[in-house]
PDB file of C-alpha atoms and ligand atoms in Angstrom:
ATOM      1  CA  MET A   1      65.182  -1.238 -34.404  1.00 59.00           C
ATOM      2  CA  ARG A   2      65.746  -1.014 -38.123  1.00 72.00           C
ATOM      3  CA  GLU A   3      67.139  -4.020 -39.906  1.00 83.00           C
ATOM      4  CA  ALA A   4      70.873  -4.206 -40.502  1.00 92.00           C
ATOM      5  CA  LEU A   5      71.926  -3.947 -44.137  1.00 95.00           C
ATOM      6  CA  LEU A   6      74.697  -6.405 -43.464  1.00 97.00           C
ATOM      7  CA  SER A   7      74.676  -8.862 -40.631  1.00 98.00           C
ATOM      8  CA  ALA A   8      77.409 -11.359 -39.801  1.00 98.00           C
ATOM      9  CA  GLN A   9      76.823 -13.750 -36.940  1.00 98.00           C
ATOM     10  CA  GLY A  10      79.461 -16.042 -35.517  1.00 98.00           C
ATOM     11  CA  VAL A  11      81.471 -16.002 -38.737  1.00 98.00           C
ATOM     12  CA  THR A  12      84.345 -18.476 -38.488  1.00 98.00           C
ATOM     13  CA  VAL A  13      86.945 -19.561 -41.042  1.00 98.00           C
ATOM     14  CA  HIS A  14      89.312 -22.471 -40.548  1.00 98.00           C
ATOM     15  CA  PHE A  15      92.310 -23.054 -42.822  1.00 97.00           C
ATOM     16  CA  GLY A  16      93.296 -26.553 -41.745  1.00 94.00           C
ATOM     17  CA  GLY A  17      94.235 -26.153 -38.094  1.00 94.00           C
ATOM     18  CA  LEU A  18      94.377 -22.352 -38.234  1.00 97.00           C
ATOM     19  CA  VAL A  19      91.368 -20.370 -37.074  1.00 97.00           C
ATOM     20  CA  ALA A  20      91.699 -17.275 -39.281  1.00 98.00           C
ATOM     21  CA  VAL A  21      88.312 -15.811 -38.298  1.00 98.00           C
ATOM     22  CA  ASP A  22      86.824 -16.750 -34.954  1.00 98.00           C
ATOM     23  CA  GLY A  23      83.129 -16.237 -34.298  1.00 98.00           C
ATOM     24  CA  VAL A  24      82.896 -12.645 -35.530  1.00 98.00           C
ATOM     25  CA  ASP A  25      79.599 -10.759 -35.220  1.00 98.00           C
ATOM     26  CA  LEU A  26      79.131  -7.494 -37.108  1.00 98.00           C
ATOM     27  CA  GLU A  27      76.020  -5.496 -37.932  1.00 97.00           C
ATOM     28  CA  VAL A  28      76.187  -2.531 -40.266  1.00 97.00           C
ATOM     29  CA  HIS A  29      73.322  -0.220 -41.208  1.00 96.00           C
ATOM     30  CA  ALA A  30      72.747   1.937 -44.286  1.00 93.00           C
ATOM     31  CA  GLY A  31      74.778   5.136 -44.122  1.00 93.00           C
ATOM     32  CA  GLU A  32      77.202   3.783 -41.541  1.00 96.00           C
ATOM     33  CA  MET A  33      80.940   4.052 -42.080  1.00 96.00           C
ATOM     34  CA  VAL A  34      82.760   1.405 -40.079  1.00 97.00           C
ATOM     35  CA  GLY A  35      86.504   0.866 -39.896  1.00 97.00           C
ATOM     36  CA  VAL A  36      88.068  -2.553 -39.404  1.00 97.00           C
ATOM     37  CA  ILE A  37      91.558  -2.642 -37.950  1.00 95.00           C
ATOM     38  CA  GLY A  38      93.866  -5.239 -36.463  1.00 95.00           C
ATOM     39  CA  PRO A  39      97.485  -6.348 -36.648  1.00 94.00           C
ATOM     40  CA  ASN A  40      98.871  -8.215 -39.679  1.00 93.00           C
ATOM     41  CA  GLY A  41      97.263 -11.622 -40.045  1.00 95.00           C
ATOM     42  CA  ALA A  42      94.356 -10.712 -37.733  1.00 96.00           C
ATOM     43  CA  GLY A  43      91.843 -12.116 -40.235  1.00 97.00           C
ATOM     44  CA  LYS A  44      90.530  -8.847 -41.710  1.00 97.00           C
ATOM     45  CA  THR A  45      90.830  -9.810 -45.378  1.00 97.00           C
ATOM     46  CA  THR A  46      89.559 -13.341 -44.739  1.00 98.00           C
ATOM     47  CA  PHE A  47      86.516 -11.860 -42.968  1.00 98.00           C
ATOM     48  CA  PHE A  48      85.880  -9.608 -46.012  1.00 97.00           C
ATOM     49  CA  HIS A  49      86.135 -12.678 -48.258  1.00 97.00           C
ATOM     50  CA  THR A  50      83.228 -14.197 -46.348  1.00 98.00           C
ATOM     51  CA  LEU A  51      81.181 -10.965 -46.456  1.00 98.00           C
ATOM     52  CA  SER A  52      81.479 -10.846 -50.242  1.00 96.00           C
ATOM     53  CA  GLY A  53      80.942 -14.536 -51.031  1.00 96.00           C
ATOM     54  CA  VAL A  54      84.546 -15.068 -52.127  1.00 96.00           C
ATOM     55  CA  LEU A  55      84.927 -17.612 -49.326  1.00 97.00           C
ATOM     56  CA  VAL A  56      82.259 -19.716 -47.624  1.00 97.00           C
ATOM     57  CA  PRO A  57      82.716 -19.546 -43.845  1.00 98.00           C
ATOM     58  CA  THR A  58      83.312 -22.739 -41.906  1.00 98.00           C
ATOM     59  CA  ALA A  59      80.566 -21.638 -39.529  1.00 98.00           C
ATOM     60  CA  GLY A  60      78.279 -18.661 -39.006  1.00 98.00           C
ATOM     61  CA  ARG A  61      75.660 -16.792 -40.956  1.00 98.00           C
ATOM     62  CA  ILE A  62      75.734 -13.769 -43.264  1.00 98.00           C
ATOM     63  CA  ALA A  63      72.617 -11.856 -44.247  1.00 97.00           C
ATOM     64  CA  VAL A  64      72.206  -8.873 -46.550  1.00 96.00           C
ATOM     65  CA  ALA A  65      69.054  -6.770 -46.063  1.00 93.00           C
ATOM     66  CA  GLY A  66      67.519  -9.700 -44.247  1.00 94.00           C
ATOM     67  CA  ASP A  67      68.301 -12.325 -46.911  1.00 96.00           C
ATOM     68  CA  ASP A  68      70.460 -15.180 -45.685  1.00 97.00           C
ATOM     69  CA  LEU A  69      73.270 -15.478 -48.241  1.00 97.00           C
ATOM     70  CA  THR A  70      75.466 -17.927 -46.319  1.00 97.00           C
ATOM     71  CA  GLY A  71      77.137 -20.296 -48.776  1.00 95.00           C
ATOM     72  CA  LYS A  72      76.152 -18.274 -51.857  1.00 96.00           C
ATOM     73  CA  SER A  73      78.607 -17.193 -54.566  1.00 95.00           C
ATOM     74  CA  ALA A  74      80.261 -13.788 -55.010  1.00 93.00           C
ATOM     75  CA  HIS A  75      77.835 -13.058 -57.879  1.00 91.00           C
ATOM     76  CA  ILE A  76      74.855 -13.461 -55.561  1.00 93.00           C
ATOM     77  CA  TYR A  77      76.433 -11.134 -52.995  1.00 95.00           C
ATOM     78  CA  ALA A  78      77.082  -8.601 -55.748  1.00 91.00           C
ATOM     79  CA  ALA A  79      73.520  -8.950 -56.992  1.00 89.00           C
ATOM     80  CA  HIS A  80      72.348  -8.121 -53.459  1.00 92.00           C
ATOM     81  CA  GLY A  81      74.451  -4.979 -53.458  1.00 92.00           C
ATOM     82  CA  VAL A  82      77.706  -6.003 -51.815  1.00 95.00           C
ATOM     83  CA  ALA A  83      80.717  -4.609 -53.675  1.00 93.00           C
ATOM     84  CA  ARG A  84      84.346  -4.726 -52.646  1.00 93.00           C
ATOM     85  CA  THR A  85      87.896  -3.872 -53.525  1.00 92.00           C
ATOM     86  CA  PHE A  86      90.851  -6.221 -53.099  1.00 89.00           C
ATOM     87  CA  GLN A  87      94.011  -5.685 -51.057  1.00 86.00           C
ATOM     88  CA  THR A  88      95.956  -6.231 -54.280  1.00 84.00           C
ATOM     89  CA  PRO A  89      93.998  -4.295 -56.931  1.00 80.00           C
ATOM     90  CA  ARG A  90      92.304  -6.551 -59.465  1.00 88.00           C
ATOM     91  CA  VAL A  91      91.677  -4.259 -62.411  1.00 92.00           C
ATOM     92  CA  PHE A  92      91.598  -5.653 -65.948  1.00 94.00           C
ATOM     93  CA  LYS A  93      94.829  -4.214 -67.234  1.00 95.00           C
ATOM     94  CA  GLU A  94      94.055  -4.514 -70.950  1.00 96.00           C
ATOM     95  CA  MET A  95      90.624  -2.941 -70.620  1.00 96.00           C
ATOM     96  CA  SER A  96      90.061   0.814 -70.585  1.00 96.00           C
ATOM     97  CA  ALA A  97      89.240   2.485 -67.286  1.00 96.00           C
ATOM     98  CA  VAL A  98      85.632   3.031 -68.326  1.00 95.00           C
ATOM     99  CA  ASP A  99      85.222  -0.610 -69.390  1.00 95.00           C
ATOM    100  CA  ASN A 100      86.519  -1.672 -65.980  1.00 95.00           C
ATOM    101  CA  VAL A 101      83.724   0.361 -64.377  1.00 93.00           C
ATOM    102  CA  ARG A 102      81.211  -1.195 -66.793  1.00 91.00           C
ATOM    103  CA  PHE A 103      82.444  -4.625 -65.753  1.00 88.00           C
ATOM    104  CA  GLY A 104      81.365  -3.896 -62.179  1.00 81.00           C
ATOM    105  CA  LEU A 105      77.785  -3.616 -63.368  1.00 77.00           C
ATOM    106  CA  GLU A 106      78.031  -6.765 -65.509  1.00 77.00           C
ATOM    107  CA  PHE A 107      79.288  -8.686 -62.510  1.00 74.00           C
ATOM    108  CA  ALA A 108      76.392  -7.610 -60.303  1.00 71.00           C
ATOM    109  CA  GLY A 109      73.804  -8.213 -63.029  1.00 70.00           C
ATOM    110  CA  ARG A 110      72.132  -5.405 -64.933  1.00 60.00           C
ATOM    111  CA  THR A 111      68.714  -5.835 -63.414  1.00 60.00           C
ATOM    112  CA  ARG A 112      69.445  -4.881 -59.828  1.00 57.00           C
ATOM    113  CA  GLN A 113      67.366  -2.023 -58.531  1.00 54.00           C
ATOM    114  CA  HIS A 114      69.386   0.831 -57.137  1.00 52.00           C
ATOM    115  CA  ALA A 115      68.922   4.222 -55.593  1.00 53.00           C
ATOM    116  CA  HIS A 116      71.523   6.334 -57.341  1.00 59.00           C
ATOM    117  CA  ASP A 117      70.667   7.228 -60.934  1.00 66.00           C
ATOM    118  CA  ALA A 118      73.652   9.553 -61.260  1.00 69.00           C
ATOM    119  CA  PHE A 119      76.000   6.596 -61.154  1.00 78.00           C
ATOM    120  CA  ASP A 120      74.242   4.741 -63.970  1.00 80.00           C
ATOM    121  CA  ASP A 121      76.758   6.400 -66.217  1.00 86.00           C
ATOM    122  CA  PRO A 122      80.257   4.907 -65.849  1.00 90.00           C
ATOM    123  CA  PHE A 123      81.746   8.221 -66.991  1.00 93.00           C
ATOM    124  CA  ALA A 124      80.024   9.957 -64.068  1.00 91.00           C
ATOM    125  CA  ILE A 125      81.708   7.511 -61.697  1.00 92.00           C
ATOM    126  CA  LEU A 126      85.113   8.183 -63.255  1.00 95.00           C
ATOM    127  CA  ASP A 127      84.465  11.909 -63.029  1.00 94.00           C
ATOM    128  CA  PHE A 128      83.563  11.594 -59.340  1.00 91.00           C
ATOM    129  CA  LEU A 129      86.875   9.803 -58.749  1.00 93.00           C
ATOM    130  CA  GLY A 130      88.871  12.354 -60.725  1.00 93.00           C
ATOM    131  CA  LEU A 131      89.592   9.813 -63.455  1.00 96.00           C
ATOM    132  CA  ALA A 132      87.537  11.298 -66.311  1.00 96.00           C
ATOM    133  CA  ALA A 133      90.646  12.290 -68.253  1.00 97.00           C
ATOM    134  CA  VAL A 134      91.899   8.701 -68.344  1.00 97.00           C
ATOM    135  CA  ALA A 135      88.574   7.014 -69.191  1.00 96.00           C
ATOM    136  CA  SER A 136      89.922   5.451 -72.370  1.00 97.00           C
ATOM    137  CA  VAL A 137      93.384   4.572 -71.028  1.00 97.00           C
ATOM    138  CA  PRO A 138      94.003   0.836 -70.446  1.00 97.00           C
ATOM    139  CA  ALA A 139      93.911   0.260 -66.679  1.00 96.00           C
ATOM    140  CA  GLY A 140      97.386  -1.286 -66.736  1.00 96.00           C
ATOM    141  CA  GLY A 141      98.779   2.047 -67.878  1.00 96.00           C
ATOM    142  CA  LEU A 142      97.467   3.919 -64.831  1.00 95.00           C
ATOM    143  CA  THR A 143      99.589   4.681 -61.766  1.00 92.00           C
ATOM    144  CA  PRO A 144      99.087   2.271 -58.837  1.00 88.00           C
ATOM    145  CA  SER A 145      97.185   4.934 -56.891  1.00 87.00           C
ATOM    146  CA  ARG A 146      94.847   5.508 -59.837  1.00 92.00           C
ATOM    147  CA  GLN A 147      94.349   1.741 -60.157  1.00 93.00           C
ATOM    148  CA  ARG A 148      93.206   1.744 -56.529  1.00 91.00           C
ATOM    149  CA  LEU A 149      90.717   4.531 -57.288  1.00 92.00           C
ATOM    150  CA  LEU A 150      89.570   2.618 -60.352  1.00 95.00           C
ATOM    151  CA  GLU A 151      88.858  -0.394 -58.188  1.00 94.00           C
ATOM    152  CA  ILE A 152      86.550   1.797 -56.133  1.00 94.00           C
ATOM    153  CA  GLY A 153      84.981   2.809 -59.456  1.00 94.00           C
ATOM    154  CA  MET A 154      84.416  -0.847 -60.393  1.00 93.00           C
ATOM    155  CA  ALA A 155      82.762  -1.386 -57.025  1.00 92.00           C
ATOM    156  CA  LEU A 156      80.567   1.710 -57.485  1.00 91.00           C
ATOM    157  CA  GLY A 157      79.718   0.517 -60.991  1.00 89.00           C
ATOM    158  CA  ALA A 158      78.085  -2.505 -59.397  1.00 87.00           C
ATOM    159  CA  ARG A 159      75.465  -0.226 -57.786  1.00 86.00           C
ATOM    160  CA  PRO A 160      76.341  -1.242 -54.245  1.00 91.00           C
ATOM    161  CA  ARG A 161      74.455  -0.792 -51.018  1.00 92.00           C
ATOM    162  CA  VAL A 162      77.424  -2.027 -49.024  1.00 95.00           C
ATOM    163  CA  LEU A 163      80.961  -1.104 -49.996  1.00 96.00           C
ATOM    164  CA  LEU A 164      83.867  -3.157 -48.596  1.00 97.00           C
ATOM    165  CA  LEU A 165      87.261  -1.503 -48.941  1.00 96.00           C
ATOM    166  CA  ASP A 166      90.419  -3.519 -48.218  1.00 95.00           C
ATOM    167  CA  GLU A 167      93.362  -1.143 -47.729  1.00 93.00           C
ATOM    168  CA  VAL A 168      92.494   1.189 -50.605  1.00 90.00           C
ATOM    169  CA  ALA A 169      94.855   3.790 -49.163  1.00 89.00           C
ATOM    170  CA  SER A 170      97.900   1.556 -48.850  1.00 87.00           C
ATOM    171  CA  GLY A 171     100.961   2.765 -50.721  1.00 84.00           C
ATOM    172  CA  LEU A 172      99.515   6.253 -51.174  1.00 86.00           C
ATOM    173  CA  THR A 173     101.192   9.466 -50.063  1.00 87.00           C
ATOM    174  CA  HIS A 174      99.753  11.194 -47.015  1.00 87.00           C
ATOM    175  CA  ALA A 175      97.990  13.762 -49.210  1.00 89.00           C
ATOM    176  CA  GLU A 176      96.537  10.997 -51.409  1.00 88.00           C
ATOM    177  CA  VAL A 177      95.338   9.093 -48.335  1.00 90.00           C
ATOM    178  CA  GLU A 178      93.464  12.179 -47.096  1.00 91.00           C
ATOM    179  CA  LYS A 179      91.967  12.738 -50.546  1.00 90.00           C
ATOM    180  CA  THR A 180      90.869   9.131 -50.806  1.00 92.00           C
ATOM    181  CA  ALA A 181      89.347   9.237 -47.321  1.00 93.00           C
ATOM    182  CA  GLN A 182      87.372  12.362 -48.254  1.00 93.00           C
ATOM    183  CA  LEU A 183      86.170  10.665 -51.417  1.00 92.00           C
ATOM    184  CA  ILE A 184      85.010   7.637 -49.472  1.00 94.00           C
ATOM    185  CA  ARG A 185      83.126   9.825 -47.054  1.00 94.00           C
ATOM    186  CA  ARG A 186      81.466  11.644 -49.966  1.00 92.00           C
ATOM    187  CA  VAL A 187      80.450   8.274 -51.412  1.00 89.00           C
ATOM    188  CA  ARG A 188      78.810   7.427 -48.115  1.00 91.00           C
ATOM    189  CA  ASP A 189      77.174  10.855 -47.713  1.00 91.00           C
ATOM    190  CA  GLU A 190      75.928  11.243 -51.267  1.00 87.00           C
ATOM    191  CA  LEU A 191      74.895   7.654 -51.957  1.00 86.00           C
ATOM    192  CA  GLY A 192      73.895   6.620 -48.455  1.00 87.00           C
ATOM    193  CA  LEU A 193      75.936   3.437 -48.658  1.00 91.00           C
ATOM    194  CA  ALA A 194      77.179   1.372 -45.796  1.00 95.00           C
ATOM    195  CA  VAL A 195      80.972   1.434 -45.952  1.00 97.00           C
ATOM    196  CA  ILE A 196      83.233  -1.053 -44.183  1.00 97.00           C
ATOM    197  CA  TRP A 197      86.836  -0.060 -44.517  1.00 96.00           C
ATOM    198  CA  ILE A 198      89.991  -1.984 -43.563  1.00 96.00           C
ATOM    199  CA  GLU A 199      93.088   0.197 -43.319  1.00 93.00           C
ATOM    200  CA  HIS A 200      96.520  -0.002 -41.707  1.00 87.00           C
ATOM    201  CA  ALA A 201      96.780   3.786 -41.461  1.00 85.00           C
ATOM    202  CA  VAL A 202      94.862   3.605 -38.208  1.00 87.00           C
ATOM    203  CA  ARG A 203      94.922   7.302 -37.328  1.00 86.00           C
ATOM    204  CA  VAL A 204      93.529   8.467 -40.661  1.00 88.00           C
ATOM    205  CA  LEU A 205      90.909   5.745 -40.597  1.00 91.00           C
ATOM    206  CA  MET A 206      89.889   6.650 -37.041  1.00 92.00           C
ATOM    207  CA  SER A 207      89.384  10.276 -38.038  1.00 92.00           C
ATOM    208  CA  TYR A 208      86.963   9.372 -40.849  1.00 93.00           C
ATOM    209  CA  VAL A 209      84.814   6.569 -39.450  1.00 95.00           C
ATOM    210  CA  GLU A 210      82.209   6.834 -36.700  1.00 94.00           C
ATOM    211  CA  ARG A 211      82.761   3.302 -35.545  1.00 97.00           C
ATOM    212  CA  VAL A 212      85.649   0.888 -35.577  1.00 97.00           C
ATOM    213  CA  ALA A 213      85.845  -2.870 -35.046  1.00 97.00           C
ATOM    214  CA  VAL A 214      89.125  -4.477 -34.018  1.00 96.00           C
ATOM    215  CA  LEU A 215      90.133  -7.998 -34.986  1.00 97.00           C
ATOM    216  CA  HIS A 216      92.929  -9.820 -33.196  1.00 96.00           C
ATOM    217  CA  GLN A 217      93.889 -13.415 -33.931  1.00 95.00           C
ATOM    218  CA  GLY A 218      90.607 -13.862 -35.767  1.00 97.00           C
ATOM    219  CA  ALA A 219      88.346 -12.631 -32.978  1.00 97.00           C
ATOM    220  CA  LYS A 220      86.611  -9.271 -32.617  1.00 98.00           C
ATOM    221  CA  ILE A 221      88.039  -7.702 -29.454  1.00 97.00           C
ATOM    222  CA  ALA A 222      86.404  -4.256 -29.678  1.00 96.00           C
ATOM    223  CA  ASP A 223      83.645  -2.453 -31.566  1.00 97.00           C
ATOM    224  CA  GLY A 224      82.709   1.132 -30.846  1.00 96.00           C
ATOM    225  CA  ASP A 225      83.498   4.789 -31.390  1.00 95.00           C
ATOM    226  CA  PRO A 226      87.150   5.424 -32.317  1.00 95.00           C
ATOM    227  CA  ARG A 227      88.005   7.337 -29.132  1.00 93.00           C
ATOM    228  CA  SER A 228      86.967   4.613 -26.730  1.00 94.00           C
ATOM    229  CA  VAL A 229      88.360   1.844 -28.934  1.00 94.00           C
ATOM    230  CA  ALA A 230      91.788   3.545 -29.044  1.00 91.00           C
ATOM    231  CA  ARG A 231      91.804   3.624 -25.228  1.00 91.00           C
ATOM    232  CA  ASP A 232      90.603   0.038 -24.807  1.00 93.00           C
ATOM    233  CA  PRO A 233      93.326  -1.918 -22.964  1.00 92.00           C
ATOM    234  CA  ALA A 234      92.672  -5.080 -25.037  1.00 92.00           C
ATOM    235  CA  VAL A 235      93.227  -3.079 -28.231  1.00 92.00           C
ATOM    236  CA  VAL A 236      96.408  -1.417 -26.976  1.00 90.00           C
ATOM    237  CA  GLU A 237      97.653  -4.855 -25.920  1.00 89.00           C
ATOM    238  CA  ALA A 238      96.908  -6.346 -29.358  1.00 87.00           C
ATOM    239  CA  TYR A 239      98.906  -3.593 -31.013  1.00 82.00           C
ATOM    240  CA  LEU A 240     101.950  -3.889 -28.768  1.00 71.00           C
ATOM    241  CA  GLY A 241     104.800  -5.106 -30.890  1.00 60.00           C
ATOM    242  CA  GLU A 242     103.279  -3.461 -33.931  1.00 62.00           C
ATOM    243  CA  GLU A 243     105.582  -0.527 -33.429  1.00 51.00           C
ATOM    244  CA  GLY A 244     104.193   2.750 -34.584  1.00 49.00           C
ATOM    245  CA  ASP A 245     100.558   1.741 -34.755  1.00 50.00           C
ATOM    246  CA  THR A 246      99.947   2.160 -31.030  1.00 47.00           C
ATOM    247  CA  GLN A 247     101.545   5.580 -31.112  1.00 49.00           C
ATOM    248  CA  ARG A 248      99.532   6.527 -34.144  1.00 51.00           C
ATOM    249  CA  MET A 249      96.354   5.385 -32.439  1.00 54.00           C
ATOM    250  CA  ALA A 250      97.085   7.331 -29.299  1.00 46.00           C
ATOM    251  CA  ALA A 251      97.969  10.480 -31.240  1.00 44.00           C
TER     252      ALA A 251
HETATM  253  N1  ATP B 301      94.070 -19.152 -48.280  1.00 53.05           N
HETATM  254  C1  ATP B 301      94.661 -19.288 -47.098  1.00 53.05           C
HETATM  255  N2  ATP B 301      95.131 -20.489 -46.678  1.00 53.05           N
HETATM  256  C2  ATP B 301      95.709 -20.635 -45.469  1.00 53.05           C
HETATM  257  N3  ATP B 301      95.871 -19.631 -44.590  1.00 53.05           N
HETATM  258  C3  ATP B 301      95.434 -18.420 -44.947  1.00 53.05           C
HETATM  259  C4  ATP B 301      94.812 -18.170 -46.200  1.00 53.05           C
HETATM  260  N4  ATP B 301      94.477 -16.866 -46.273  1.00 53.05           N
HETATM  261  C5  ATP B 301      94.871 -16.309 -45.117  1.00 53.05           C
HETATM  262  N5  ATP B 301      95.449 -17.230 -44.320  1.00 53.05           N
HETATM  263  C6  ATP B 301      95.966 -16.999 -42.958  1.00 53.05           C
HETATM  264  O1  ATP B 301      94.863 -16.535 -42.195  1.00 53.05           O
HETATM  265  C7  ATP B 301      95.281 -15.519 -41.280  1.00 53.05           C
HETATM  266  C8  ATP B 301      94.491 -14.250 -41.544  1.00 53.05           C
HETATM  267  O2  ATP B 301      94.919 -13.697 -42.773  1.00 53.05           O
HETATM  268  P1  ATP B 301      94.278 -12.371 -43.399  1.00 53.05           P
HETATM  269  O3  ATP B 301      94.896 -12.172 -44.716  1.00 53.05           O
HETATM  270  O4  ATP B 301      92.810 -12.482 -43.327  1.00 53.05           O
HETATM  271  O5  ATP B 301      94.760 -11.276 -42.358  1.00 53.05           O
HETATM  272  P2  ATP B 301      94.711  -9.679 -42.467  1.00 53.05           P
HETATM  273  O6  ATP B 301      94.189  -9.199 -41.154  1.00 53.05           O
HETATM  274  O7  ATP B 301      93.992  -9.258 -43.688  1.00 53.05           O
HETATM  275  O8  ATP B 301      96.258  -9.309 -42.557  1.00 53.05           O
HETATM  276  P3  ATP B 301      96.995  -8.058 -43.308  1.00 53.05           P
HETATM  277  O9  ATP B 301      96.817  -6.901 -42.395  1.00 53.05           O
HETATM  278  O10 ATP B 301      98.417  -8.502 -43.375  1.00 53.05           O
HETATM  279  O11 ATP B 301      96.359  -7.880 -44.641  1.00 53.05           O
HETATM  280  C9  ATP B 301      96.787 -15.385 -41.463  1.00 53.05           C
HETATM  281  O12 ATP B 301      97.417 -16.192 -40.516  1.00 53.05           O
HETATM  282  C10 ATP B 301      97.018 -15.908 -42.874  1.00 53.05           C
HETATM  283  O13 ATP B 301      98.310 -16.432 -43.008  1.00 53.05           O
HETATM  284 MG1   MG B 302      94.514  -8.129 -45.318  1.00 53.05          MG
END
């Protein structure tokens, strides 16, 4: 079997007495698009923090393309091709949109080998995202939805092999969510990246990913194709009380 691009084994995060992430295993291959869902506070963002070196797990192991990066810094993860967005966008508000994209590359280190020459040019990335017209506009002057797109641009600027998206569609209109989802799929198709995508809009997410992992109280309770995951009794149970989400999943 071919080697996973990203491999998490038994990843656990304790915050004092709270177990925010509880022994999570996840393997993702190049070209895979995997959704991560779970109720509020399930540990999704904390898990992403460990996958991108923002947080060192209390226990477990994380490898990228076979290299064990457990305990390494976010820069090292970026240098190995892991790029991410944040639940609250972290663009540099004073810097122009195009300089924000350039920063992505600075962060990952200029020397990293990569497969996609077209995205060497930060303007090409902005164009792909529909942001070419605002290349020179300070990021703080962009609408919140454009700032979210720009964050994807910063991640793409880092020449990723693995793209981690934390609720990039939150706060967008339904039409914008669909557009963003199509963009993300094009990124995967055209660049062959592995994409791991956390989203609360479960139904949209389920219609765009081939595989979905479900976190509940820190633990992974399901991992499989969206149809079977949506019917999994443990998943339905986890979502009870989260009114709306269960109905959206079943729809
Ligand atoms: N820095 C921290 N210190 C202490 N507890 C934390 C910290 N960060 C997160 N937590 C707690 O860890 C748990 C998991 O939080 P996390 O943000 O990972 O969940 P999430 O699944 O991303 O939730 P949401 O869907 O609301 O974004 C929650 O109980 C949260 O309160
Ligand atoms: Mg979160």
